[in-house]
């Protein structure tokens, strides 16, 4: 099993700096033990103009069979059929990826104390793999590497050169060239994509493989057009791990689109402290949910969106009432959705009950086709968690694009804060609240939203209505007028016909 990495240089920046970046001296041949054999690193060529480093992996076929037991967990299909005579010693696979990460671990991280400026800069690179299994053929090889900035040559290997009529094998001779990538980026691409193309892992895929994938895929996997295929194959098609990885990648994508840190977006619930959190103001939370349910029942809603569903408190109450036949909970926080799923017992729920509810990850600042066609949407204690400049985006996504017949919005009344003895003056009720509105500010916003999108709105107090400062929570219930609802249905019907065509 063989791979070479080459670079070019000159007198000012000699190509032999590759030795510093790989932490392997060009003048030595070095040997390393791996879990499945012996890895050798040597330099067929080491000059100022051109330097080539080679990684040769000698696979111990007997050890491979003993560890995989030839079948079952971690056993490759080829090894299951032919335990001792197979392509594993010769064709690049997850075994080579493991050797890459072990032998060039510092280079994978981009660490080089001797030449930090070279480690951080793009290099003219050429990578060659003489025998690469490619389940999907040369076309898939190009689809995986070209979006990452590589010029790809994937030449099919004939089954037998003396009998061309037999056609091509599933192997290719791979050559990659790039002038725009750092060495660390190149190694991370190879670490992930070699086993993806082979479509086999030669060890048990544990949950920590998700972390390995996300670390190696940082900066390129969240936006890769073949992200789903890469994730599924890398995790050996284990659907639970694939789903977990896709959710975390989506969170990264949303954070990048919002120019924010992942931790800033995924903050609906605090870090796990060993006990699930409950709202501190439980009585007010109960009153708020009762007011929302009353508004939904009055509107005759059956299919309901809980936007910003958090830990699933409202979803749980909706499930208890059979008049709500379909419930979709949406939240940007993976942590919150995991807690909601656990609290609702989705994995233990009966088939009929489970068919009524779904939890999905999504950002309310973007239009989402999954949200269209519902009777009602709830934004309970959500809007105050957005920066004010982001509110128009949420407004359009809900009222302009999804357009449910009824929208229920609740938010704190900042005037009531003076009644909380434990809340310091001038402080918001929650550390993540970007604003809290007075009654007049909320009334003005609700009226403007209703006017822009053809809704009628009424305001409802939630909690004790103090004669001086009003209720602790203010709620707006928006309804599409009959004329506007009909227009919306026609628009949805036209869009569905266009999509079907």
Tab-separated table of C-alpha atoms in Angstrom:
chain	number	residue	atom	x	y	z
A	1	UNK	CA	0.000	0.000	0.000
A	2	UNK	CA	1.752	3.113	-1.280
A	3	UNK	CA	1.300	6.896	-1.360
A	4	UNK	CA	3.612	9.755	-2.316
A	5	UNK	CA	3.474	13.475	-1.615
A	6	UNK	CA	5.621	15.833	-3.680
A	7	UNK	CA	6.256	19.563	-3.682
A	8	UNK	CA	8.388	22.038	-5.619
A	9	UNK	CA	10.684	24.777	-4.342
A	10	UNK	CA	13.692	26.998	-5.011
A	11	UNK	CA	16.818	28.159	-3.228
A	12	UNK	CA	14.871	30.627	-1.069
A	13	UNK	CA	12.160	28.128	-0.186
A	14	UNK	CA	13.632	24.661	-0.753
A	15	UNK	CA	11.262	21.796	-1.422
A	16	UNK	CA	13.058	19.816	1.283
A	17	UNK	CA	11.142	21.925	3.827
A	18	UNK	CA	8.590	19.167	3.317
A	19	UNK	CA	10.677	17.191	5.807
A	20	UNK	CA	10.065	19.839	8.474
A	21	UNK	CA	6.326	19.940	7.731
A	22	UNK	CA	5.997	16.136	7.935
A	23	UNK	CA	8.375	15.937	10.916
A	24	UNK	CA	10.349	13.254	9.044
A	25	UNK	CA	13.970	13.832	7.983
A	26	UNK	CA	14.567	13.468	4.204
A	27	UNK	CA	17.929	11.802	4.856
A	28	UNK	CA	16.486	8.905	6.831
A	29	UNK	CA	14.224	5.946	6.219
A	30	UNK	CA	11.973	5.524	9.249
A	31	UNK	CA	9.727	2.680	10.384
A	32	UNK	CA	6.590	2.852	12.542
A	33	UNK	CA	4.329	0.159	13.984
A	34	UNK	CA	0.599	0.461	13.270
A	35	UNK	CA	-2.366	-1.585	14.451
A	36	UNK	CA	-2.393	-3.582	11.194
A	37	UNK	CA	1.230	-3.694	10.109
A	38	UNK	CA	4.365	-1.628	9.585
A	39	UNK	CA	4.602	1.830	7.995
A	40	UNK	CA	7.781	3.056	6.290
A	41	UNK	CA	8.510	6.708	5.461
A	42	UNK	CA	11.311	7.544	3.035
A	43	UNK	CA	12.183	10.125	0.376
A	44	UNK	CA	12.768	8.848	-3.177
A	45	UNK	CA	13.835	12.391	-4.096
A	46	UNK	CA	14.971	15.239	-1.845
A	47	UNK	CA	16.328	18.304	-3.641
A	48	UNK	CA	15.761	22.043	-3.405
A	49	UNK	CA	13.709	21.954	-6.620
A	50	UNK	CA	11.606	18.836	-5.944
A	51	UNK	CA	11.028	16.750	-2.859
A	52	UNK	CA	8.939	13.563	-2.655
A	53	UNK	CA	7.945	11.780	0.553
A	54	UNK	CA	6.633	8.223	0.349
A	55	UNK	CA	4.493	6.265	2.806
A	56	UNK	CA	4.627	2.490	2.358
A	57	UNK	CA	2.319	0.392	4.529
A	58	UNK	CA	3.010	-3.326	4.895
A	59	UNK	CA	-0.194	-4.946	6.089
A	60	UNK	CA	-0.012	-8.028	8.282
A	61	UNK	CA	-2.774	-10.090	6.642
A	62	UNK	CA	-2.886	-12.610	9.496
A	63	UNK	CA	-3.238	-9.881	12.127
A	64	UNK	CA	-5.963	-8.243	10.053
A	65	UNK	CA	-7.979	-11.464	9.962
A	66	UNK	CA	-7.493	-12.096	13.685
A	67	UNK	CA	-8.654	-8.615	14.618
A	68	UNK	CA	-11.644	-8.571	12.292
A	69	UNK	CA	-12.367	-12.308	12.688
A	70	UNK	CA	-13.038	-12.263	8.962
A	71	UNK	CA	-16.651	-11.178	9.299
A	72	UNK	CA	-19.075	-9.142	11.373
A	73	UNK	CA	-18.033	-5.976	13.119
A	74	UNK	CA	-15.133	-4.289	11.397
A	75	UNK	CA	-14.718	-7.107	8.860
A	76	UNK	CA	-14.449	-5.833	5.288
A	77	UNK	CA	-16.539	-7.606	2.631
A	78	UNK	CA	-13.381	-8.733	0.793
A	79	UNK	CA	-11.868	-10.186	3.951
A	80	UNK	CA	-15.119	-12.021	4.714
A	81	UNK	CA	-14.974	-13.774	1.332
A	82	UNK	CA	-11.233	-14.356	1.114
A	83	UNK	CA	-9.658	-13.929	4.497
A	84	UNK	CA	-6.035	-14.275	3.516
A	85	UNK	CA	-5.961	-13.495	-0.205
A	86	UNK	CA	-7.333	-10.032	-0.904
A	87	UNK	CA	-6.377	-6.503	-1.943
A	88	UNK	CA	-5.817	-5.119	1.574
A	89	UNK	CA	-1.985	-5.164	1.423
A	90	UNK	CA	-1.950	-3.345	-1.914
A	91	UNK	CA	-4.929	-0.967	-2.280
A	92	UNK	CA	-5.349	2.291	-0.379
A	93	UNK	CA	-8.081	2.063	2.248
A	94	UNK	CA	-8.956	3.023	5.809
A	95	UNK	CA	-5.796	1.175	6.839
A	96	UNK	CA	-3.718	3.742	4.959
A	97	UNK	CA	-5.795	6.574	6.427
A	98	UNK	CA	-5.073	5.265	9.941
A	99	UNK	CA	-1.368	5.095	9.086
A	100	UNK	CA	-1.475	8.680	7.779
A	101	UNK	CA	-2.998	9.945	11.017
A	102	UNK	CA	-0.513	8.021	13.146
A	103	UNK	CA	2.695	8.746	11.238
A	104	UNK	CA	1.898	12.354	10.239
A	105	UNK	CA	-0.224	13.404	13.234
A	106	UNK	CA	1.482	16.788	13.731
A	107	UNK	CA	1.321	17.560	10.017
A	108	UNK	CA	-2.409	16.756	10.003
A	109	UNK	CA	-2.899	19.425	12.668
A	110	UNK	CA	-0.762	21.932	10.756
A	111	UNK	CA	1.796	22.106	13.575
A	112	UNK	CA	5.412	22.919	12.641
A	113	UNK	CA	7.502	24.913	15.108
A	114	UNK	CA	10.531	24.926	12.777
A	115	UNK	CA	8.682	26.324	9.718
A	116	UNK	CA	5.349	27.773	10.937
A	117	UNK	CA	5.042	30.134	7.965
A	118	UNK	CA	5.427	27.216	5.533
A	119	UNK	CA	2.851	25.137	7.419
A	120	UNK	CA	0.298	27.950	7.148
A	121	UNK	CA	0.949	28.721	3.473
A	122	UNK	CA	-0.366	26.903	0.368
A	123	UNK	CA	2.187	24.679	-1.351
A	124	UNK	CA	2.490	23.275	-4.869
A	125	UNK	CA	1.463	19.700	-4.071
A	126	UNK	CA	1.191	16.470	-6.002
A	127	UNK	CA	-0.228	13.346	-4.381
A	128	UNK	CA	-0.127	9.946	-6.076
A	129	UNK	CA	-1.843	6.716	-5.058
A	130	UNK	CA	-1.098	3.884	-7.515
A	131	UNK	CA	-4.008	1.655	-6.457
A	132	UNK	CA	-7.129	3.230	-4.995
A	133	UNK	CA	-10.425	1.318	-4.694
A	134	UNK	CA	-13.132	3.643	-6.030
A	135	UNK	CA	-16.654	2.341	-5.552
A	136	UNK	CA	-18.315	4.831	-7.857
A	137	UNK	CA	-15.510	4.999	-10.397
A	138	UNK	CA	-13.427	7.918	-11.638
A	139	UNK	CA	-16.488	10.186	-11.754
A	140	UNK	CA	-16.968	9.904	-8.005
A	141	UNK	CA	-13.258	10.503	-7.392
A	142	UNK	CA	-13.558	13.792	-9.287
A	143	UNK	CA	-16.796	14.742	-7.482
A	144	UNK	CA	-15.078	14.292	-4.134
A	145	UNK	CA	-11.726	15.986	-4.775
A	146	UNK	CA	-12.383	18.702	-7.370
A	147	UNK	CA	-14.625	20.870	-5.114
A	148	UNK	CA	-11.696	20.987	-2.666
A	149	UNK	CA	-9.350	22.663	-5.164
A	150	UNK	CA	-7.603	19.613	-6.615
A	151	UNK	CA	-6.875	18.909	-10.253
A	152	UNK	CA	-7.744	15.223	-10.499
A	153	UNK	CA	-6.408	12.445	-12.688
A	154	UNK	CA	-8.195	9.153	-11.983
A	155	UNK	CA	-7.128	6.563	-14.519
A	156	UNK	CA	-9.039	3.255	-14.350
A	157	UNK	CA	-6.902	0.156	-13.859
A	158	UNK	CA	-7.720	-2.678	-16.276
A	159	UNK	CA	-8.660	-6.041	-14.820
A	160	UNK	CA	-5.921	-7.533	-16.979
A	161	UNK	CA	-3.822	-5.502	-19.409
A	162	UNK	CA	-3.456	-8.541	-21.660
A	163	UNK	CA	-7.241	-8.949	-21.922
A	164	UNK	CA	-8.669	-5.433	-22.409
A	165	UNK	CA	-12.055	-6.909	-23.321
A	166	UNK	CA	-12.492	-7.827	-19.670
A	167	UNK	CA	-12.889	-4.124	-18.916
A	168	UNK	CA	-11.772	-2.036	-15.973
A	169	UNK	CA	-11.442	-2.997	-12.345
A	170	UNK	CA	-12.826	-0.922	-9.468
A	171	UNK	CA	-9.367	0.559	-8.883
A	172	UNK	CA	-7.910	3.808	-10.217
A	173	UNK	CA	-4.449	5.336	-10.399
A	174	UNK	CA	-4.947	8.613	-8.609
A	175	UNK	CA	-2.912	11.780	-9.084
A	176	UNK	CA	-3.922	15.027	-7.366
A	177	UNK	CA	-2.357	18.431	-7.950
A	178	UNK	CA	-2.990	21.760	-6.257
A	179	UNK	CA	-1.293	25.108	-5.752
A	180	UNK	CA	-3.874	26.448	-3.285
A	181	UNK	CA	-3.851	24.032	-0.339
A	182	UNK	CA	-1.705	23.703	2.748
A	183	UNK	CA	-0.139	20.347	3.534
A	184	UNK	CA	-2.455	19.913	6.540
A	185	UNK	CA	-5.526	20.460	4.358
A	186	UNK	CA	-4.263	17.926	1.836
A	187	UNK	CA	-3.652	15.289	4.505
A	188	UNK	CA	-7.095	15.845	6.044
A	189	UNK	CA	-8.725	15.398	2.618
A	190	UNK	CA	-6.902	12.095	2.157
A	191	UNK	CA	-7.641	10.926	5.699
A	192	UNK	CA	-11.392	11.255	5.125
A	193	UNK	CA	-11.786	10.460	1.429
A	194	UNK	CA	-9.580	7.358	1.075
A	195	UNK	CA	-11.923	5.175	3.182
A	196	UNK	CA	-14.957	6.918	1.650
A	197	UNK	CA	-13.900	5.833	-1.845
A	198	UNK	CA	-13.089	2.320	-0.641
A	199	UNK	CA	-16.513	2.340	1.096
A	200	UNK	CA	-15.259	0.116	3.900
A	201	UNK	CA	-13.825	0.529	7.372
A	202	UNK	CA	-11.524	-2.163	8.726
A	203	UNK	CA	-12.272	-1.493	12.353
A	204	UNK	CA	-15.380	-1.040	14.481
A	205	UNK	CA	-16.938	2.382	13.893
A	206	UNK	CA	-17.597	3.797	17.358
A	207	UNK	CA	-19.347	7.082	18.226
A	208	UNK	CA	-15.993	8.877	18.520
A	209	UNK	CA	-15.650	8.494	14.720
A	210	UNK	CA	-18.077	11.430	14.425
A	211	UNK	CA	-15.599	13.665	16.264
A	212	UNK	CA	-12.747	12.411	14.067
A	213	UNK	CA	-14.746	13.188	10.929
A	214	UNK	CA	-15.674	16.684	12.062
A	215	UNK	CA	-12.105	17.491	13.093
A	216	UNK	CA	-10.675	16.328	9.781
A	217	UNK	CA	-13.547	17.928	7.844
A	218	UNK	CA	-13.262	21.331	9.506
A	219	UNK	CA	-13.292	24.096	6.925
A	220	UNK	CA	-14.430	21.985	3.965
A	221	UNK	CA	-16.934	19.260	4.803
A	222	UNK	CA	-19.870	21.513	5.876
A	223	UNK	CA	-20.002	23.043	2.378
A	224	UNK	CA	-18.994	20.023	0.282
A	225	UNK	CA	-21.644	19.146	-2.347
A	226	UNK	CA	-21.218	15.428	-1.553
A	227	UNK	CA	-21.378	15.953	2.217
A	228	UNK	CA	-24.131	13.378	2.796
A	229	UNK	CA	-22.370	10.617	0.842
A	230	UNK	CA	-19.036	11.354	2.542
A	231	UNK	CA	-20.588	11.303	6.001
A	232	UNK	CA	-22.589	8.128	5.422
A	233	UNK	CA	-19.705	6.142	3.922
A	234	UNK	CA	-17.133	7.373	6.439
A	235	UNK	CA	-19.393	6.210	9.280
A	236	UNK	CA	-20.057	2.847	7.589
A	237	UNK	CA	-23.680	3.804	6.937
A	238	UNK	CA	-24.546	3.691	10.629
A	239	UNK	CA	-27.639	5.874	10.413
A	240	UNK	CA	-27.584	7.086	14.030
A	241	UNK	CA	-23.984	8.315	13.758
A	242	UNK	CA	-24.637	9.759	10.301
A	243	UNK	CA	-27.632	11.709	11.588
A	244	UNK	CA	-25.609	13.026	14.521
A	245	UNK	CA	-22.787	14.134	12.217
A	246	UNK	CA	-25.172	15.789	9.736
A	247	UNK	CA	-26.860	17.749	12.538
A	248	UNK	CA	-23.514	19.023	13.795
A	249	UNK	CA	-22.395	19.911	10.262
A	250	UNK	CA	-25.630	21.831	9.703
A	251	UNK	CA	-24.976	23.747	12.911
A	252	UNK	CA	-21.505	24.664	11.625
A	253	UNK	CA	-22.998	25.794	8.307
A	254	UNK	CA	-25.605	27.949	10.037
A	255	UNK	CA	-22.943	29.478	12.282
A	256	UNK	CA	-20.770	30.332	9.266
A	257	UNK	CA	-23.740	31.812	7.398
A	258	UNK	CA	-24.546	33.919	10.442
A	259	UNK	CA	-20.872	34.849	11.021
A	260	UNK	CA	-21.172	33.466	14.555
A	261	UNK	CA	-19.556	30.854	16.731
A	262	UNK	CA	-21.270	27.470	17.007
A	263	UNK	CA	-21.513	27.900	20.783
A	264	UNK	CA	-23.359	31.192	20.283
A	265	UNK	CA	-26.018	29.564	18.103
A	266	UNK	CA	-26.336	26.293	20.022
A	267	UNK	CA	-27.207	27.989	23.292
A	268	UNK	CA	-30.858	27.141	23.814
A	269	UNK	CA	-29.915	25.064	26.846
A	270	UNK	CA	-26.824	25.205	29.075
A	271	UNK	CA	-24.090	22.587	28.987
A	272	UNK	CA	-25.110	19.318	30.584
A	273	UNK	CA	-24.581	19.506	34.330
A	274	UNK	CA	-25.900	16.044	35.073
A	275	UNK	CA	-29.510	17.130	35.421
A	276	UNK	CA	-31.915	18.437	32.833
A	277	UNK	CA	-32.933	22.066	33.306
A	278	UNK	CA	-36.413	23.360	33.898
A	279	UNK	CA	-37.618	26.912	33.520
A	280	UNK	CA	-37.159	28.777	36.787
A	281	UNK	CA	-40.546	30.422	36.517
A	282	UNK	CA	-42.509	27.191	36.273
A	283	UNK	CA	-45.949	28.671	37.137
A	284	UNK	CA	-45.596	31.346	34.442
A	285	UNK	CA	-44.356	28.725	31.981
A	286	UNK	CA	-47.487	26.683	32.662
A	287	UNK	CA	-49.738	29.726	32.204
A	288	UNK	CA	-47.986	30.550	28.957
A	289	UNK	CA	-48.467	27.055	27.544
A	290	UNK	CA	-52.126	27.061	28.584
A	291	UNK	CA	-52.665	30.397	26.807
A	292	UNK	CA	-50.967	29.103	23.649
A	293	UNK	CA	-53.008	25.879	23.635
A	294	UNK	CA	-56.210	27.865	24.102
A	295	UNK	CA	-55.343	30.078	21.123
A	296	UNK	CA	-54.568	27.045	18.944
A	297	UNK	CA	-57.818	25.293	19.897
A	298	UNK	CA	-59.815	28.441	19.250
A	299	UNK	CA	-58.207	28.670	15.795
A	300	UNK	CA	-59.121	25.037	15.042
A	301	UNK	CA	-55.497	24.155	14.255
A	302	UNK	CA	-54.601	20.503	13.729
A	303	UNK	CA	-51.118	20.701	12.172
A	304	UNK	CA	-48.838	22.835	14.360
A	305	UNK	CA	-45.275	24.144	14.129
A	306	UNK	CA	-43.376	24.769	17.368
A	307	UNK	CA	-40.618	27.106	16.151
A	308	UNK	CA	-37.773	27.273	18.640
A	309	UNK	CA	-39.154	24.227	20.446
A	310	UNK	CA	-36.261	24.077	22.923
A	311	UNK	CA	-36.507	21.096	25.264
A	312	UNK	CA	-39.972	20.108	24.014
A	313	UNK	CA	-42.274	21.345	26.801
A	314	UNK	CA	-44.923	22.667	24.410
A	315	UNK	CA	-44.559	19.678	22.072
A	316	UNK	CA	-45.325	17.396	25.017
A	317	UNK	CA	-48.525	19.327	25.807
A	318	UNK	CA	-49.595	19.276	22.159
A	319	UNK	CA	-49.146	15.489	22.039
A	320	UNK	CA	-51.524	15.100	24.972
A	321	UNK	CA	-54.366	16.609	22.937
A	322	UNK	CA	-55.464	14.354	20.075
A	323	UNK	CA	-56.937	17.249	18.103
A	324	UNK	CA	-53.345	18.171	17.172
A	325	UNK	CA	-52.675	15.530	14.525
A	326	UNK	CA	-49.226	16.649	13.335
A	327	UNK	CA	-46.564	18.479	15.336
A	328	UNK	CA	-43.221	19.661	13.967
A	329	UNK	CA	-40.692	20.945	16.501
A	330	UNK	CA	-37.868	23.062	15.068
A	331	UNK	CA	-34.783	24.331	16.858
A	332	UNK	CA	-31.278	25.351	15.847
A	333	UNK	CA	-29.786	23.731	18.952
A	334	UNK	CA	-28.737	20.087	18.620
A	335	UNK	CA	-28.416	19.905	22.399
A	336	UNK	CA	-31.983	21.110	22.933
A	337	UNK	CA	-33.369	18.661	20.363
A	338	UNK	CA	-31.526	15.771	22.008
A	339	UNK	CA	-33.032	16.660	25.395
A	340	UNK	CA	-36.489	17.075	23.824
A	341	UNK	CA	-36.255	13.670	22.167
A	342	UNK	CA	-35.194	12.060	25.430
A	343	UNK	CA	-37.928	13.756	27.461
A	344	UNK	CA	-40.636	12.894	24.966
A	345	UNK	CA	-39.420	9.296	24.775
A	346	UNK	CA	-39.492	9.270	20.978
A	347	UNK	CA	-37.521	6.017	20.835
A	348	UNK	CA	-40.105	4.288	23.076
A	349	UNK	CA	-43.229	5.902	21.643
A	350	UNK	CA	-45.915	3.809	19.977
A	351	UNK	CA	-46.134	3.866	16.205
A	352	UNK	CA	-49.373	5.866	16.029
A	353	UNK	CA	-48.179	8.474	18.517
A	354	UNK	CA	-44.726	8.710	16.913
A	355	UNK	CA	-46.341	9.421	13.541
A	356	UNK	CA	-47.766	12.658	14.973
A	357	UNK	CA	-44.464	14.302	15.907
A	358	UNK	CA	-41.113	15.189	14.339
A	359	UNK	CA	-38.144	17.146	15.676
A	360	UNK	CA	-35.864	18.792	13.116
A	361	UNK	CA	-32.921	21.171	13.188
A	362	UNK	CA	-33.312	24.492	11.410
A	363	UNK	CA	-32.720	28.209	11.666
A	364	UNK	CA	-35.724	30.552	11.776
A	365	UNK	CA	-33.694	33.230	10.031
A	366	UNK	CA	-33.939	31.304	6.724
A	367	UNK	CA	-36.869	30.170	4.606
A	368	UNK	CA	-37.532	26.454	4.889
A	369	UNK	CA	-39.878	24.477	2.644
A	370	UNK	CA	-40.517	22.004	5.471
A	371	UNK	CA	-42.507	24.700	7.317
A	372	UNK	CA	-45.096	25.327	4.604
A	373	UNK	CA	-48.671	24.039	4.737
A	374	UNK	CA	-49.262	24.046	8.521
A	375	UNK	CA	-52.375	25.390	10.238
A	376	UNK	CA	-50.504	27.234	12.970
A	377	UNK	CA	-47.049	28.198	14.147
A	378	UNK	CA	-45.904	29.045	17.660
A	379	UNK	CA	-42.960	31.305	18.545
A	380	UNK	CA	-42.923	31.004	22.323
A	381	UNK	CA	-40.197	33.104	23.993
A	382	UNK	CA	-38.144	33.043	20.789
A	383	UNK	CA	-37.947	36.464	19.167
A	384	UNK	CA	-36.103	38.065	22.084
A	385	UNK	CA	-33.193	35.654	21.515
A	386	UNK	CA	-32.488	37.178	18.088
A	387	UNK	CA	-30.521	40.325	17.396
A	388	UNK	CA	-32.932	43.029	16.263
A	389	UNK	CA	-31.426	43.231	12.736
A	390	UNK	CA	-32.299	39.514	12.319
A	391	UNK	CA	-35.995	39.959	13.110
A	392	UNK	CA	-37.009	40.919	9.525
A	393	UNK	CA	-35.513	37.638	8.287
A	394	UNK	CA	-37.520	35.647	10.831
A	395	UNK	CA	-40.611	37.693	10.003
A	396	UNK	CA	-40.379	36.843	6.310
A	397	UNK	CA	-39.518	33.176	6.911
A	398	UNK	CA	-42.644	32.692	9.070
A	399	UNK	CA	-45.226	35.226	7.882
A	400	UNK	CA	-44.066	35.705	4.277
A	401	UNK	CA	-42.878	32.227	3.272
A	402	UNK	CA	-44.399	29.561	5.572
A	403	UNK	CA	-47.692	31.543	5.983
A	404	UNK	CA	-49.631	29.382	8.439
A	405	UNK	CA	-53.212	30.511	9.028
A	406	UNK	CA	-52.450	31.271	12.676
A	407	UNK	CA	-49.241	32.459	14.316
A	408	UNK	CA	-48.869	32.748	18.095
A	409	UNK	CA	-45.980	34.831	19.451
A	410	UNK	CA	-45.107	35.281	23.124
A	411	UNK	CA	-42.330	37.443	24.575
A	412	UNK	CA	-41.484	38.987	27.962
A	413	UNK	CA	-42.952	42.339	28.952
A	414	UNK	CA	-39.951	44.349	30.129
A	415	UNK	CA	-42.175	46.707	32.140
A	416	UNK	CA	-43.084	43.830	34.451
A	417	UNK	CA	-39.435	43.197	35.367
A	418	UNK	CA	-39.640	45.636	38.254
A	419	UNK	CA	-41.961	43.138	39.964
A	420	UNK	CA	-39.249	40.451	40.117
A	421	UNK	CA	-37.533	41.011	43.449
A	422	UNK	CA	-34.521	38.896	42.536
A	423	UNK	CA	-33.914	40.560	39.142
A	424	UNK	CA	-31.418	43.460	39.320
A	425	UNK	CA	-32.652	46.711	37.826
A	426	UNK	CA	-31.847	47.073	34.138
A	427	UNK	CA	-31.138	43.340	33.663
A	428	UNK	CA	-32.950	41.074	31.217
A	429	UNK	CA	-34.669	37.924	32.459
A	430	UNK	CA	-32.243	35.666	30.585
A	431	UNK	CA	-28.587	36.194	29.755
A	432	UNK	CA	-29.210	35.453	26.075
A	433	UNK	CA	-32.096	37.930	25.618
A	434	UNK	CA	-30.989	40.467	23.013
A	435	UNK	CA	-33.900	42.753	23.847
A	436	UNK	CA	-37.101	42.855	25.881
A	437	UNK	CA	-39.982	45.042	24.696
A	438	UNK	CA	-42.470	47.261	26.423
A	439	UNK	CA	-46.148	46.685	25.691
A	440	UNK	CA	-46.188	49.565	23.215
A	441	UNK	CA	-43.087	48.307	21.391
A	442	UNK	CA	-44.565	44.831	21.044
A	443	UNK	CA	-47.921	46.234	19.942
A	444	UNK	CA	-46.266	48.373	17.261
A	445	UNK	CA	-44.169	45.461	15.968
A	446	UNK	CA	-47.143	43.085	15.850
A	447	UNK	CA	-49.324	45.620	14.032
A	448	UNK	CA	-46.588	46.314	11.459
A	449	UNK	CA	-46.003	42.588	10.809
A	450	UNK	CA	-49.733	41.954	10.416
A	451	UNK	CA	-50.074	44.863	8.007
A	452	UNK	CA	-47.138	43.790	5.852
A	453	UNK	CA	-48.317	40.185	5.440
A	454	UNK	CA	-52.122	40.374	5.426
A	455	UNK	CA	-52.798	39.097	8.942
A	456	UNK	CA	-55.127	40.352	11.654
A	457	UNK	CA	-53.669	40.470	15.156
A	458	UNK	CA	-54.953	40.646	18.713
A	459	UNK	CA	-52.918	40.953	21.908
A	460	UNK	CA	-53.530	38.700	24.908
A	461	UNK	CA	-52.039	39.139	28.403
A	462	UNK	CA	-50.486	36.054	29.980
A	463	UNK	CA	-50.129	35.876	33.754
A	464	UNK	CA	-51.342	38.358	36.340
A	465	UNK	CA	-52.221	41.623	34.565
A	466	UNK	CA	-50.735	44.302	36.810
A	467	UNK	CA	-52.667	47.595	36.483
A	468	UNK	CA	-49.428	49.590	36.368
A	469	UNK	CA	-46.941	47.474	34.421
A	470	UNK	CA	-49.136	44.917	32.649
A	471	UNK	CA	-48.668	41.118	32.477
A	472	UNK	CA	-45.302	39.312	32.763
A	473	UNK	CA	-45.761	37.792	29.290
A	474	UNK	CA	-47.392	39.389	26.277
A	475	UNK	CA	-48.890	37.302	23.504
A	476	UNK	CA	-49.909	38.195	19.956
A	477	UNK	CA	-52.268	35.938	17.992
A	478	UNK	CA	-52.129	36.509	14.232
A	479	UNK	CA	-54.840	35.206	11.863
A	480	UNK	CA	-54.862	35.266	8.083
A	481	UNK	CA	-58.060	36.830	6.803
A	482	UNK	CA	-60.276	34.592	4.651
A	483	UNK	CA	-59.279	36.451	1.501
A	484	UNK	CA	-55.561	36.298	2.274
A	485	UNK	CA	-55.762	32.631	3.319
A	486	UNK	CA	-57.357	31.775	-0.009
A	487	UNK	CA	-54.601	33.627	-1.842
A	488	UNK	CA	-51.989	31.772	0.162
A	489	UNK	CA	-53.581	28.394	-0.672
A	490	UNK	CA	-53.623	29.264	-4.364
A	491	UNK	CA	-49.971	30.303	-4.220
A	492	UNK	CA	-49.022	27.066	-2.420
A	493	UNK	CA	-50.969	25.025	-4.959
A	494	UNK	CA	-49.270	26.742	-7.867
A	495	UNK	CA	-45.876	26.206	-6.297
A	496	UNK	CA	-46.554	22.486	-5.718
A	497	UNK	CA	-47.693	22.094	-9.342
A	498	UNK	CA	-44.524	23.823	-10.533
A	499	UNK	CA	-42.349	21.614	-8.318
A	500	UNK	CA	-44.127	18.488	-9.575
A	501	UNK	CA	-43.619	19.580	-13.190
